[in-house]
Every structure is written in C-alpha cells, then in structure tokens.
Amino acid sequence: MENSTQINTEKINFSLEDLEQDIWVRLVTGAVKSRNPFHTPCVATMDKGEISLRTVVLRKALAKERELRFHTDIRSPKWKELSLNPSISALFYDAGDRIQLRVKGKAVLHYKNDLTAEAWKNTTSSSRRCYLTLHSPSSFAEIPTSGLSEEIEQENFTLAESEMGYSNFGIVSIQVHSIDWLWLNHAGHRRAFFDYTDGSFQWMIP
Ligand SMILES: Cc1cc2nc3c(=O)[nH]c(=O)nc-3n(C[C@H](O)[C@H](O)[C@H](O)COP(=O)(O)O)c2cc1C
C-alpha cells in the first residue's frame, strides 16, 4: 500500500470498477499514513435539524466491509447526535491529486466491546490523554485549558492510570452507503457515483 495511486491520472479512460478499487486503496492508505491527505476527513452529523461538521482522524478503512472508522470521546456532542440520528457524511480532499470524495452512510457506535478493547490496547499515551479530561469535551470553561491536570498534560501517568480513559472511549464505524468521487483535471473533470445500496456504479457530469 506504499503508493496509493492505482489510477494513472494522466490517462482518463479507466473503468468504474478500477476506479472503485482505487478509491478504497486511497482510503486504506489514508488510515495508515498520518501525512496522507485522506487521513483527516471532515465528518458531518445532524443535530435537531442543524448540521455539525468537524475534522477527525481516519483510523481504519475496510474495503470489503465498506467501512470507515474514527475514535471519539463518548461524552462528545457528536456521539449523542449519532445515537439519535445515525446519518453521517465524510468529506475527503486530496489537493495533490485533486480528488474529492463525498461519503455517505450510517454510523454504528462501538463502546466497551471487542473492537474498542483492541483499538484501546493500541492507543498511545498521547492519544489516551484525550479521554482523560475531567469535564466532557465541548463543555465551556472559565479559562483557556486542555481540561487535563498538569501531570496528565505532560503524560506523567502510568499505563494503568491511563486505563481510566477507556470508559470514555468510543469508535464510530461508518457503514458506507455511497461514494461520490470527483477528480479535477485540466483535460476535463470527471465524476462518478458508487451506490452500495443498489450496487450501481455510474459516471456523472462533474
Ligand atoms: C486534525 C484534527 C483531528 C481530529 N481528530 C479527531 C478524532 O479523531 N476524533 C474526535 O472526536 N475529534 C477529533 N478532532 C476534534 C474534532 O474536530 C472536534 O473539535 C471535537 O471532536 C468536538 O466535536 P463535537 O463537538 O462535534 O463532538 C480532531 C481535530 C483536528 C483539527
């Protein structure tokens, strides 16, 4: 997976099937490479008729399962929003290759199960700090603060102490229903739509 580019971006004629494979190679690469542009998508949820957007880290992309995952604090507003309305959308943009993906799907929330246990085991001390704030993420504060004690802020804690964060740790799994792919190209843009709900792959007018 070193080189995510399957599609020769100089050659415009490729099949929808090749393209779909290329998209998933890019997503898988985005999940494993922290400097990849697909590593930090923007994710949208609905809250009482209002849209909320935020950046997250793509932690896992599974092509066969058509699944994307990110980690979050279960005390965060997005977790509550998704438990009430699982509709979710993720936006990716690779400025180098000029490829945009608009992913739509349904969120499945994982909490204290085998999936979260495995992922938690592999989180770094630095990441674990995010789950150790006394107050919920997105709650207001009197002063500018990380919400962490000085010891925790400086990662001055044992692995056992960091285990407390597990009770706040959740995984959002996006079951992908569709992908809208857009490629900006000087010789003419290209666009395609992959609908997994009925299995149809179609070209679109950009
Ligand atoms: C580069 C970057 C990566 C982020 N990754 C995550 C993430 O993986 N999970 C997460 O919950 N928040 C992440 N955040 C913070 C969110 O964007 C957001 O500010 C926070 O989760 C609160 O969102 P909410 O109030 O909608 O729940 C990240 C922010 C940035 C800038």
Short mmCIF file of C-alpha atoms and ligand atoms in Angstrom, two decimals:
data_model
loop_
_atom_site.label_atom_id
_atom_site.label_comp_id
_atom_site.label_asym_id
_atom_site.label_seq_id
_atom_site.Cartn_x
_atom_site.Cartn_y
_atom_site.Cartn_z
CA MET A 1 0.00 0.00 0.00
CA GLU A 2 3.03 2.29 -0.27
CA ASN A 3 1.73 4.02 -3.37
CA SER A 4 -1.99 4.65 -3.23
CA THR A 5 -2.25 5.76 -6.85
CA GLN A 6 -3.64 2.89 -8.89
CA ILE A 7 -5.22 5.12 -11.47
CA ASN A 8 -2.80 6.75 -13.85
CA THR A 9 -4.05 10.28 -13.54
CA GLU A 10 -2.61 11.13 -16.97
CA LYS A 11 -4.85 8.54 -18.58
CA ILE A 12 -8.50 9.42 -18.48
CA ASN A 13 -10.10 6.18 -19.63
CA PHE A 14 -10.46 3.75 -16.76
CA SER A 15 -13.36 1.59 -15.71
CA LEU A 16 -15.72 2.31 -12.84
CA GLU A 17 -14.64 -0.97 -11.26
CA ASP A 18 -10.93 0.03 -11.36
CA LEU A 19 -11.85 3.41 -10.02
CA GLU A 20 -13.80 1.98 -7.10
CA GLN A 21 -10.80 -0.17 -6.16
CA ASP A 22 -8.53 2.85 -6.39
CA ILE A 23 -10.81 4.81 -4.04
CA TRP A 24 -10.56 2.11 -1.38
CA VAL A 25 -6.79 1.81 -1.76
CA ARG A 26 -6.62 5.55 -1.15
CA LEU A 27 -8.87 5.29 1.91
CA VAL A 28 -6.87 2.39 3.37
CA THR A 29 -3.66 4.35 2.78
CA GLY A 30 -5.25 7.43 4.34
CA ALA A 31 -5.97 5.47 7.50
CA VAL A 32 -2.42 4.19 7.93
CA LYS A 33 -0.38 7.19 6.81
CA SER A 34 -0.59 10.23 9.06
CA ARG A 35 0.63 12.64 6.36
CA ASN A 36 -1.77 11.38 3.73
CA PRO A 37 -4.46 13.94 2.79
CA PHE A 38 -7.18 11.34 3.37
CA HIS A 39 -6.02 10.89 6.99
CA THR A 40 -8.18 13.72 8.33
CA PRO A 41 -11.65 13.83 6.76
CA CYS A 42 -14.35 16.23 7.75
CA VAL A 43 -17.38 14.45 9.21
CA ALA A 44 -20.93 15.78 9.29
CA THR A 45 -23.76 14.84 11.63
CA MET A 46 -27.26 16.19 12.16
CA ASP A 47 -28.37 17.71 15.44
CA LYS A 48 -32.04 18.69 15.70
CA GLY A 49 -32.14 19.73 12.05
CA GLU A 50 -28.77 21.54 12.18
CA ILE A 51 -25.59 20.28 10.53
CA SER A 52 -22.40 19.89 12.60
CA LEU A 53 -19.01 19.43 10.98
CA ARG A 54 -15.64 18.51 12.43
CA THR A 55 -12.26 17.07 11.45
CA VAL A 56 -11.45 13.56 12.66
CA VAL A 57 -8.60 11.09 12.19
CA LEU A 58 -9.43 8.20 9.89
CA ARG A 59 -8.28 5.18 11.90
CA LYS A 60 -9.43 2.32 9.72
CA ALA A 61 -10.78 1.73 6.22
CA LEU A 62 -12.05 -1.72 5.28
CA ALA A 63 -12.69 -2.12 1.56
CA LYS A 64 -14.55 -5.43 1.65
CA GLU A 65 -16.80 -4.33 4.51
CA ARG A 66 -17.12 -0.80 3.05
CA GLU A 67 -16.43 0.56 6.45
CA LEU A 68 -14.55 3.58 7.82
CA ARG A 69 -13.76 4.15 11.48
CA PHE A 70 -12.73 7.00 13.74
CA HIS A 71 -12.26 7.28 17.50
CA THR A 72 -14.02 9.69 19.78
CA ASP A 73 -14.99 10.52 23.35
CA ILE A 74 -18.45 9.17 24.06
CA ARG A 75 -19.17 12.34 26.09
CA SER A 76 -18.78 14.47 22.94
CA PRO A 77 -21.83 16.01 21.26
CA LYS A 78 -21.24 14.02 18.06
CA TRP A 79 -21.68 10.73 19.91
CA LYS A 80 -25.05 11.83 21.25
CA GLU A 81 -26.04 13.23 17.85
CA LEU A 82 -25.19 9.94 16.15
CA SER A 83 -27.01 7.85 18.73
CA LEU A 84 -30.16 9.86 17.92
CA ASN A 85 -29.58 10.08 14.17
CA PRO A 86 -27.00 7.69 12.63
CA SER A 87 -26.90 9.52 9.27
CA ILE A 88 -23.30 10.55 8.65
CA SER A 89 -21.23 12.02 5.85
CA ALA A 90 -17.45 12.26 5.45
CA LEU A 91 -15.60 14.59 3.11
CA PHE A 92 -12.08 13.88 1.85
CA TYR A 93 -9.91 16.04 -0.39
CA ASP A 94 -6.51 15.24 -1.80
CA ALA A 95 -5.21 18.58 -3.09
CA GLY A 96 -2.15 16.94 -4.73
CA ASP A 97 -4.17 14.52 -6.84
CA ARG A 98 -7.22 16.84 -6.87
CA ILE A 99 -9.60 14.11 -5.79
CA GLN A 100 -12.65 14.76 -3.63
CA LEU A 101 -14.71 12.01 -2.02
CA ARG A 102 -18.12 12.60 -0.50
CA VAL A 103 -19.02 9.56 1.52
CA LYS A 104 -22.48 8.98 2.95
CA GLY A 105 -23.53 6.25 5.31
CA LYS A 106 -24.85 5.11 8.62
CA ALA A 107 -22.90 5.25 11.88
CA VAL A 108 -22.63 2.25 14.16
CA LEU A 109 -21.37 3.16 17.64
CA HIS A 110 -18.99 0.82 19.43
CA TYR A 111 -18.48 1.06 23.16
CA LYS A 112 -16.79 -1.39 25.53
CA ASN A 113 -16.77 -4.28 23.07
CA ASP A 114 -14.05 -6.38 21.40
CA LEU A 115 -13.44 -3.72 18.75
CA THR A 116 -12.89 -0.91 21.27
CA ALA A 117 -10.80 -3.16 23.55
CA GLU A 118 -8.42 -4.00 20.68
CA ALA A 119 -8.17 -0.38 19.48
CA TRP A 120 -7.68 0.95 23.02
CA LYS A 121 -4.83 -1.51 23.58
CA ASN A 122 -3.05 0.08 20.62
CA THR A 123 -3.60 3.75 21.53
CA THR A 124 -0.55 5.78 22.54
CA SER A 125 -0.24 7.62 25.87
CA SER A 126 -0.56 10.85 23.97
CA SER A 127 -3.89 9.78 22.42
CA ARG A 128 -5.14 8.43 25.74
CA ARG A 129 -4.90 11.91 27.24
CA CYS A 130 -7.84 12.98 25.05
CA TYR A 131 -10.09 10.64 27.02
CA LEU A 132 -8.89 11.76 30.45
CA THR A 133 -10.46 15.20 30.79
CA LEU A 134 -12.50 15.67 33.94
CA HIS A 135 -15.24 17.52 32.10
CA SER A 136 -16.84 16.48 28.83
CA PRO A 137 -15.30 17.62 25.55
CA SER A 138 -17.13 20.66 24.17
CA SER A 139 -18.22 21.84 27.65
CA PHE A 140 -17.47 25.52 28.37
CA ALA A 141 -14.60 26.54 30.68
CA GLU A 142 -13.74 29.61 32.79
CA ILE A 143 -10.16 29.76 31.43
CA PRO A 144 -8.30 28.56 28.33
CA THR A 145 -7.47 24.96 29.27
CA SER A 146 -6.86 21.47 27.91
CA GLY A 147 -9.15 20.21 30.66
CA LEU A 148 -6.33 17.98 31.92
CA SER A 149 -4.31 18.13 35.14
CA GLU A 150 -0.66 19.15 34.73
CA GLU A 151 0.52 15.55 35.28
CA ILE A 152 -1.77 14.18 32.60
CA GLU A 153 -0.99 17.03 30.25
CA GLN A 154 2.72 16.15 30.49
CA GLU A 155 1.97 12.44 30.07
CA ASN A 156 3.21 11.91 33.58
CA PHE A 157 0.99 8.90 34.24
CA THR A 158 1.26 5.15 34.18
CA LEU A 159 -0.38 2.94 31.62
CA ALA A 160 -2.61 1.63 34.40
CA GLU A 161 -3.70 5.19 35.29
CA SER A 162 -4.48 5.89 31.64
CA GLU A 163 -6.91 2.97 31.66
CA MET A 164 -9.48 5.33 33.20
CA GLY A 165 -9.87 6.84 29.74
CA TYR A 166 -11.30 3.63 28.38
CA SER A 167 -14.68 4.39 29.93
CA ASN A 168 -14.86 7.48 27.66
CA PHE A 169 -13.52 5.81 24.54
CA GLY A 170 -15.77 5.03 21.61
CA ILE A 171 -15.41 4.04 17.97
CA VAL A 172 -17.67 5.38 15.26
CA SER A 173 -17.92 2.97 12.37
CA ILE A 174 -19.29 4.41 9.14
CA GLN A 175 -21.11 1.81 7.08
CA VAL A 176 -20.64 3.36 3.65
CA HIS A 177 -23.80 3.59 1.54
CA SER A 178 -22.41 5.71 -1.28
CA ILE A 179 -19.30 7.47 -2.55
CA ASP A 180 -19.37 10.49 -4.83
CA TRP A 181 -15.94 10.77 -6.48
CA LEU A 182 -14.77 13.96 -8.20
CA TRP A 183 -11.46 14.37 -10.00
CA LEU A 184 -10.40 17.79 -11.20
CA ASN A 185 -8.37 17.55 -14.38
CA HIS A 186 -7.08 20.15 -16.83
CA ALA A 187 -8.26 17.95 -19.72
CA GLY A 188 -11.79 17.83 -18.28
CA HIS A 189 -13.08 16.93 -14.84
CA ARG A 190 -14.52 13.50 -14.11
CA ARG A 191 -17.14 12.41 -11.63
CA ALA A 192 -18.63 9.06 -10.62
CA PHE A 193 -21.17 7.78 -8.12
CA PHE A 194 -20.94 4.43 -6.34
CA ASP A 195 -24.21 3.40 -4.76
CA TYR A 196 -23.75 0.39 -2.50
CA THR A 197 -27.43 0.28 -1.56
CA ASP A 198 -28.34 -0.99 -5.06
CA GLY A 199 -24.84 -1.89 -6.34
CA SER A 200 -24.91 0.65 -9.19
CA PHE A 201 -21.77 2.44 -10.37
CA GLN A 202 -22.32 5.43 -12.67
CA TRP A 203 -20.45 8.26 -14.32
CA MET A 204 -21.78 11.73 -13.63
CA ILE A 205 -21.41 15.15 -15.15
CA PRO A 206 -18.99 16.98 -12.83
C1 LIG B 1 -6.61 17.29 12.75
C2 LIG B 1 -7.72 17.02 13.74
C3 LIG B 1 -8.03 15.72 14.04
C4 LIG B 1 -9.06 15.43 14.94
N1 LIG B 1 -9.38 14.13 15.20
C5 LIG B 1 -10.42 13.84 16.00
C6 LIG B 1 -10.85 12.49 16.16
O1 LIG B 1 -10.30 11.54 15.60
N2 LIG B 1 -11.90 12.27 16.98
C7 LIG B 1 -12.56 13.29 17.61
O2 LIG B 1 -13.51 13.01 18.33
N3 LIG B 1 -12.20 14.57 17.46
C8 LIG B 1 -11.15 14.87 16.66
N4 LIG B 1 -10.77 16.19 16.47
C9 LIG B 1 -11.51 17.25 17.18
C10 LIG B 1 -12.85 17.48 16.46
O3 LIG B 1 -12.63 18.14 15.23
C11 LIG B 1 -13.85 18.30 17.31
O4 LIG B 1 -13.32 19.56 17.59
C12 LIG B 1 -14.20 17.61 18.61
O5 LIG B 1 -14.23 16.20 18.48
C13 LIG B 1 -15.56 18.08 19.13
O6 LIG B 1 -16.54 17.72 18.20
P1 LIG B 1 -18.09 17.68 18.56
O7 LIG B 1 -18.34 18.85 19.48
O8 LIG B 1 -18.78 17.83 17.26
O9 LIG B 1 -18.38 16.37 19.20
C14 LIG B 1 -9.76 16.49 15.57
C15 LIG B 1 -9.46 17.80 15.23
C16 LIG B 1 -8.45 18.06 14.34
C17 LIG B 1 -8.14 19.50 13.99
#
